[in-house]
PDB file of C-alpha atoms in Angstrom:
ATOM      1  CA  LYS A   1      -0.179   0.038  -0.058  1.00 44.00           C
ATOM      2  CA  ILE A   2       1.484   3.586  -1.278  1.00 52.00           C
ATOM      3  CA  ALA A   3      -0.949   6.116   0.996  1.00 52.00           C
ATOM      4  CA  ASP A   4      -4.350   5.999   2.135  1.00 48.00           C
ATOM      5  CA  PHE A   5      -6.502   8.112   0.295  1.00 50.00           C
ATOM      6  CA  GLY A   6      -8.912   8.829   3.619  1.00 50.00           C
ATOM      7  CA  LEU A   7      -5.939  10.481   5.533  1.00 45.00           C
ATOM      8  CA  ALA A   8      -5.213  12.922   3.470  1.00 46.00           C
ATOM      9  CA  LYS A   9      -6.078  17.024   4.086  1.00 48.00           C
ATOM     10  CA  VAL A  10      -8.642  19.047   1.559  1.00 50.00           C
ATOM     11  CA  ASP A  11      -7.481  21.331  -0.770  1.00 52.00           C
ATOM     12  CA  VAL A  12      -7.085  25.012  -0.063  1.00 53.00           C
ATOM     13  CA  ARG A  13      -6.780  25.401  -3.178  1.00 55.00           C
ATOM     14  CA  THR A  14     -10.192  24.529  -3.986  1.00 51.00           C
ATOM     15  CA  LYS A  15     -11.504  23.845  -0.508  1.00 49.00           C
ATOM     16  CA  MET A  16     -12.711  20.655  -1.613  1.00 49.00           C
ATOM     17  CA  ASP A  17     -14.261  18.344   1.128  1.00 45.00           C
ATOM     18  CA  ILE A  18     -12.557  14.656   2.129  1.00 44.00           C
ATOM     19  CA  THR A  19     -15.486  12.432   1.403  1.00 46.00           C
ATOM     20  CA  ALA A  20     -16.163   9.015   3.087  1.00 44.00           C
ATOM     21  CA  LEU A  21     -14.502   7.693   0.136  1.00 46.00           C
ATOM     22  CA  GLY A  22     -11.435  10.058  -0.736  1.00 55.00           C
ATOM     23  CA  ILE A  23     -10.504  13.064  -1.760  1.00 73.00           C
ATOM     24  CA  PRO A  24     -12.630  13.557  -4.830  1.00 77.00           C
ATOM     25  CA  PHE A  25      -9.941  14.248  -8.004  1.00 82.00           C
ATOM     26  CA  ASN A  26      -8.768  10.994  -6.717  1.00 82.00           C
ATOM     27  CA  MET A  27     -12.012   9.265  -7.128  1.00 84.00           C
ATOM     28  CA  ALA A  28     -12.397   7.044  -9.477  1.00 88.00           C
ATOM     29  CA  PRO A  29     -15.348   7.689 -12.061  1.00 84.00           C
ATOM     30  CA  GLU A  30     -17.916   5.294 -10.847  1.00 86.00           C
ATOM     31  CA  LEU A  31     -17.713   6.395  -7.311  1.00 81.00           C
ATOM     32  CA  LEU A  32     -18.200   9.851  -7.902  1.00 77.00           C
ATOM     33  CA  LEU A  33     -20.906   9.764 -10.549  1.00 72.00           C
ATOM     34  CA  CYS A  34     -22.519   7.112  -9.070  1.00 80.00           C
ATOM     35  CA  THR A  35     -23.218   5.009 -12.129  1.00 79.00           C
ATOM     36  CA  SER A  36     -21.435   1.744  -9.922  1.00 77.00           C
ATOM     37  CA  PRO A  37     -20.457   0.567  -6.499  1.00 74.00           C
ATOM     38  CA  GLY A  38     -16.787   0.166  -7.302  1.00 70.00           C
ATOM     39  CA  ASN A  39     -14.427  -2.914  -6.659  1.00 80.00           C
ATOM     40  CA  ASN A  40     -10.817  -3.052  -6.852  1.00 84.00           C
ATOM     41  CA  LYS A  41     -10.869  -1.027 -10.479  1.00 89.00           C
ATOM     42  CA  VAL A  42     -11.489   2.698  -7.850  1.00 90.00           C
ATOM     43  CA  ASP A  43      -7.904   1.525  -6.726  1.00 91.00           C
ATOM     44  CA  ILE A  44      -6.624   1.163  -9.890  1.00 94.00           C
ATOM     45  CA  TRP A  45      -7.630   4.812 -10.990  1.00 93.00           C
ATOM     46  CA  SER A  46      -6.251   6.419  -7.606  1.00 93.00           C
ATOM     47  CA  VAL A  47      -2.867   4.246  -8.780  1.00 95.00           C
ATOM     48  CA  GLY A  48      -3.342   6.502 -12.916  1.00 97.00           C
ATOM     49  CA  VAL A  49      -4.103   9.796 -10.323  1.00 95.00           C
ATOM     50  CA  VAL A  50      -0.820   9.114  -8.469  1.00 95.00           C
ATOM     51  CA  LEU A  51       1.434   8.326 -11.151  1.00 96.00           C
ATOM     52  CA  PHE A  52      -0.017  11.066 -13.376  1.00 96.00           C
ATOM     53  CA  GLN A  53       0.768  13.335  -9.974  1.00 95.00           C
ATOM     54  CA  LEU A  54       4.248  12.713  -9.592  1.00 94.00           C
ATOM     55  CA  ARG A  55       5.161  13.309 -13.751  1.00 94.00           C
ATOM     56  CA  THR A  56       2.950  16.542 -14.296  1.00 95.00           C
ATOM     57  CA  HIS A  57       2.708  18.205 -10.428  1.00 94.00           C
ATOM     58  CA  GLU A  58      -1.121  18.430 -11.733  1.00 94.00           C
ATOM     59  CA  TYR A  59      -4.847  16.486 -11.085  1.00 93.00           C
ATOM     60  CA  PRO A  60      -5.671  14.966 -15.062  1.00 95.00           C
ATOM     61  CA  ILE A  61      -8.812  16.912 -14.254  1.00 92.00           C
ATOM     62  CA  GLN A  62      -8.537  19.735 -13.509  1.00 89.00           C
ATOM     63  CA  ALA A  63     -11.287  21.717 -11.595  1.00 88.00           C
ATOM     64  CA  ARG A  64     -12.052  23.883  -8.918  1.00 88.00           C
ATOM     65  CA  SER A  65     -15.179  22.298  -7.654  1.00 86.00           C
ATOM     66  CA  ILE A  66     -17.268  18.636  -6.725  1.00 86.00           C
ATOM     67  CA  LEU A  67     -19.447  19.607  -9.862  1.00 88.00           C
ATOM     68  CA  GLU A  68     -16.586  21.274 -12.048  1.00 90.00           C
ATOM     69  CA  LEU A  69     -15.444  17.697 -11.516  1.00 89.00           C
ATOM     70  CA  THR A  70     -18.488  16.109 -12.335  1.00 88.00           C
ATOM     71  CA  LYS A  71     -19.282  17.521 -15.281  1.00 91.00           C
ATOM     72  CA  LYS A  72     -15.621  17.481 -16.548  1.00 90.00           C
ATOM     73  CA  MET A  73     -15.923  13.352 -15.689  1.00 88.00           C
ATOM     74  CA  GLU A  74     -19.188  12.999 -17.754  1.00 89.00           C
ATOM     75  CA  SER A  75     -16.948  14.504 -20.225  1.00 89.00           C
ATOM     76  CA  GLY A  76     -14.960  10.837 -20.471  1.00 88.00           C
ATOM     77  CA  ARG A  77     -11.717  12.434 -21.433  1.00 91.00           C
ATOM     78  CA  ILE A  78      -7.973  13.276 -20.217  1.00 94.00           C
ATOM     79  CA  ILE A  79      -6.401  15.539 -22.219  1.00 93.00           C
ATOM     80  CA  ARG A  80      -2.959  14.918 -22.571  1.00 97.00           C
ATOM     81  CA  PRO A  81      -0.597  17.820 -21.301  1.00 96.00           C
ATOM     82  CA  SER A  82       2.838  18.997 -22.628  1.00 95.00           C
ATOM     83  CA  SER A  83       4.542  17.468 -20.024  1.00 94.00           C
ATOM     84  CA  ILE A  84       3.912  13.488 -20.867  1.00 95.00           C
ATOM     85  CA  GLN A  85       6.095  13.071 -23.603  1.00 94.00           C
ATOM     86  CA  ASP A  86       6.775   9.414 -22.652  1.00 93.00           C
ATOM     87  CA  ASP A  87       4.143   7.030 -25.542  1.00 94.00           C
ATOM     88  CA  GLN A  88       4.400   4.609 -23.190  1.00 95.00           C
ATOM     89  CA  LEU A  89       3.637   7.050 -19.986  1.00 96.00           C
ATOM     90  CA  TRP A  90       0.378   8.185 -21.730  1.00 97.00           C
ATOM     91  CA  ASN A  91      -0.214   4.992 -22.527  1.00 97.00           C
ATOM     92  CA  LEU A  92      -0.301   3.504 -19.370  1.00 98.00           C
ATOM     93  CA  LEU A  93      -2.060   6.161 -17.766  1.00 98.00           C
ATOM     94  CA  THR A  94      -4.549   5.872 -20.131  1.00 97.00           C
ATOM     95  CA  GLN A  95      -5.765   3.185 -19.669  1.00 98.00           C
ATOM     96  CA  LEU A  96      -5.059   3.045 -16.047  1.00 97.00           C
ATOM     97  CA  LEU A  97      -7.999   6.551 -16.193  1.00 97.00           C
ATOM     98  CA  GLU A  98     -10.139   4.663 -18.299  1.00 95.00           C
ATOM     99  CA  PHE A  99     -13.536   5.918 -17.519  1.00 93.00           C
ATOM    100  CA  ASP A 100     -15.337   2.812 -18.006  1.00 93.00           C
ATOM    101  CA  PRO A 101     -13.740   0.092 -15.271  1.00 92.00           C
ATOM    102  CA  ASN A 102     -14.943  -2.534 -17.093  1.00 93.00           C
ATOM    103  CA  ARG A 103     -12.215  -1.393 -19.812  1.00 95.00           C
ATOM    104  CA  ARG A 104      -9.466  -0.306 -16.987  1.00 95.00           C
ATOM    105  CA  ILE A 105      -6.627  -2.324 -16.485  1.00 96.00           C
ATOM    106  CA  SER A 106      -6.016  -4.380 -13.367  1.00 95.00           C
ATOM    107  CA  ALA A 107      -2.708  -4.332 -11.319  1.00 94.00           C
ATOM    108  CA  GLU A 108      -1.363  -7.087 -12.875  1.00 93.00           C
ATOM    109  CA  GLN A 109      -1.165  -5.827 -16.864  1.00 96.00           C
ATOM    110  CA  ALA A 110      -0.196  -2.475 -15.419  1.00 96.00           C
ATOM    111  CA  LEU A 111       2.852  -4.018 -14.184  1.00 94.00           C
ATOM    112  CA  GLN A 112       3.329  -6.026 -17.244  1.00 94.00           C
ATOM    113  CA  HIS A 113       2.836  -2.662 -19.532  1.00 95.00           C
ATOM    114  CA  PRO A 114       5.930  -1.945 -21.550  1.00 94.00           C
ATOM    115  CA  TYR A 115       6.199   1.278 -19.001  1.00 93.00           C
ATOM    116  CA  PHE A 116       7.522  -0.973 -17.039  1.00 89.00           C
ATOM    117  CA  THR A 117       8.864  -4.131 -18.902  1.00 89.00           C
ATOM    118  CA  SER A 118      10.859  -2.616 -21.610  1.00 86.00           C
ATOM    119  CA  PRO A 119      14.511  -2.776 -22.078  1.00 81.00           C
ATOM    120  CA  GLN A 120      14.977   0.448 -20.303  1.00 77.00           C
ATOM    121  CA  ALA A 121      12.869  -0.022 -17.914  1.00 73.00           C
ATOM    122  CA  GLN A 122      14.080  -2.799 -16.422  1.00 66.00           C
ATOM    123  CA  VAL A 123      17.771  -1.644 -15.963  1.00 67.00           C
ATOM    124  CA  GLU A 124      15.535   1.063 -13.869  1.00 63.00           C
ATOM    125  CA  ILE A 125      14.428  -1.942 -11.669  1.00 63.00           C
ATOM    126  CA  ASN A 126      16.235  -3.727  -9.404  1.00 68.00           C
ATOM    127  CA  PRO A 127      14.850  -7.614  -9.970  1.00 71.00           C
ATOM    128  CA  LEU A 128      14.298  -7.932  -6.494  1.00 75.00           C
ATOM    129  CA  SER A 129      11.968  -4.821  -5.511  1.00 71.00           C
ATOM    130  CA  LYS A 130      10.104  -6.102  -9.011  1.00 69.00           C
ATOM    131  CA  GLN A 131       9.809  -9.319  -8.174  1.00 76.00           C
ATOM    132  CA  ILE A 132       8.413  -8.583  -3.898  1.00 76.00           C
ATOM    133  CA  THR A 133       5.791  -6.034  -6.448  1.00 71.00           C
ATOM    134  CA  GLN A 134       4.577  -8.453  -8.407  1.00 75.00           C
ATOM    135  CA  ASN A 135       4.047 -11.097  -5.731  1.00 74.00           C
ATOM    136  CA  ASP A 136       2.502  -8.467  -3.683  1.00 70.00           C
ATOM    137  CA  ILE A 137      -0.457  -7.784  -6.192  1.00 67.00           C
ATOM    138  CA  SER A 138      -0.811 -11.980  -7.392  1.00 72.00           C
ATOM    139  CA  LYS A 139      -1.832 -11.828  -3.108  1.00 72.00           C
ATOM    140  CA  HIS A 140      -4.710  -9.168  -3.709  1.00 65.00           C
ATOM    141  CA  GLU A 141      -5.834 -10.511  -7.559  1.00 66.00           C
ATOM    142  CA  SER A 142      -6.356 -13.913  -5.469  1.00 60.00           C
TER     143      SER A 142
END
């Protein structure tokens, strides 16, 4: 577990409150729009938000209110920022931040994505760290 989103603070720039499910910016569309009860795919969305933030220092969907965030989520689009030049990263993000939870990538699929498995990525990831992560993900998905 990287972080518990329920322990985060209120964003003073937007003054959005934390809900019982977490910060609205981190919430999967199906939770925010109340279109399905949610499952482990909501966590995949949150991972996508965190990865997006790590690269851009912004949320994938910019909004100043929950109403604005909801309307933007209903559009089902995330615009690629100019700061994301890596096509493999953008491809992974679009699969993590897929608006339809049935089409959203699984944790295991994400770990098999070329962003993590390409020769360049393999050079940068310690083999022991990769094995530990894969074992941990496999336990949680079964």
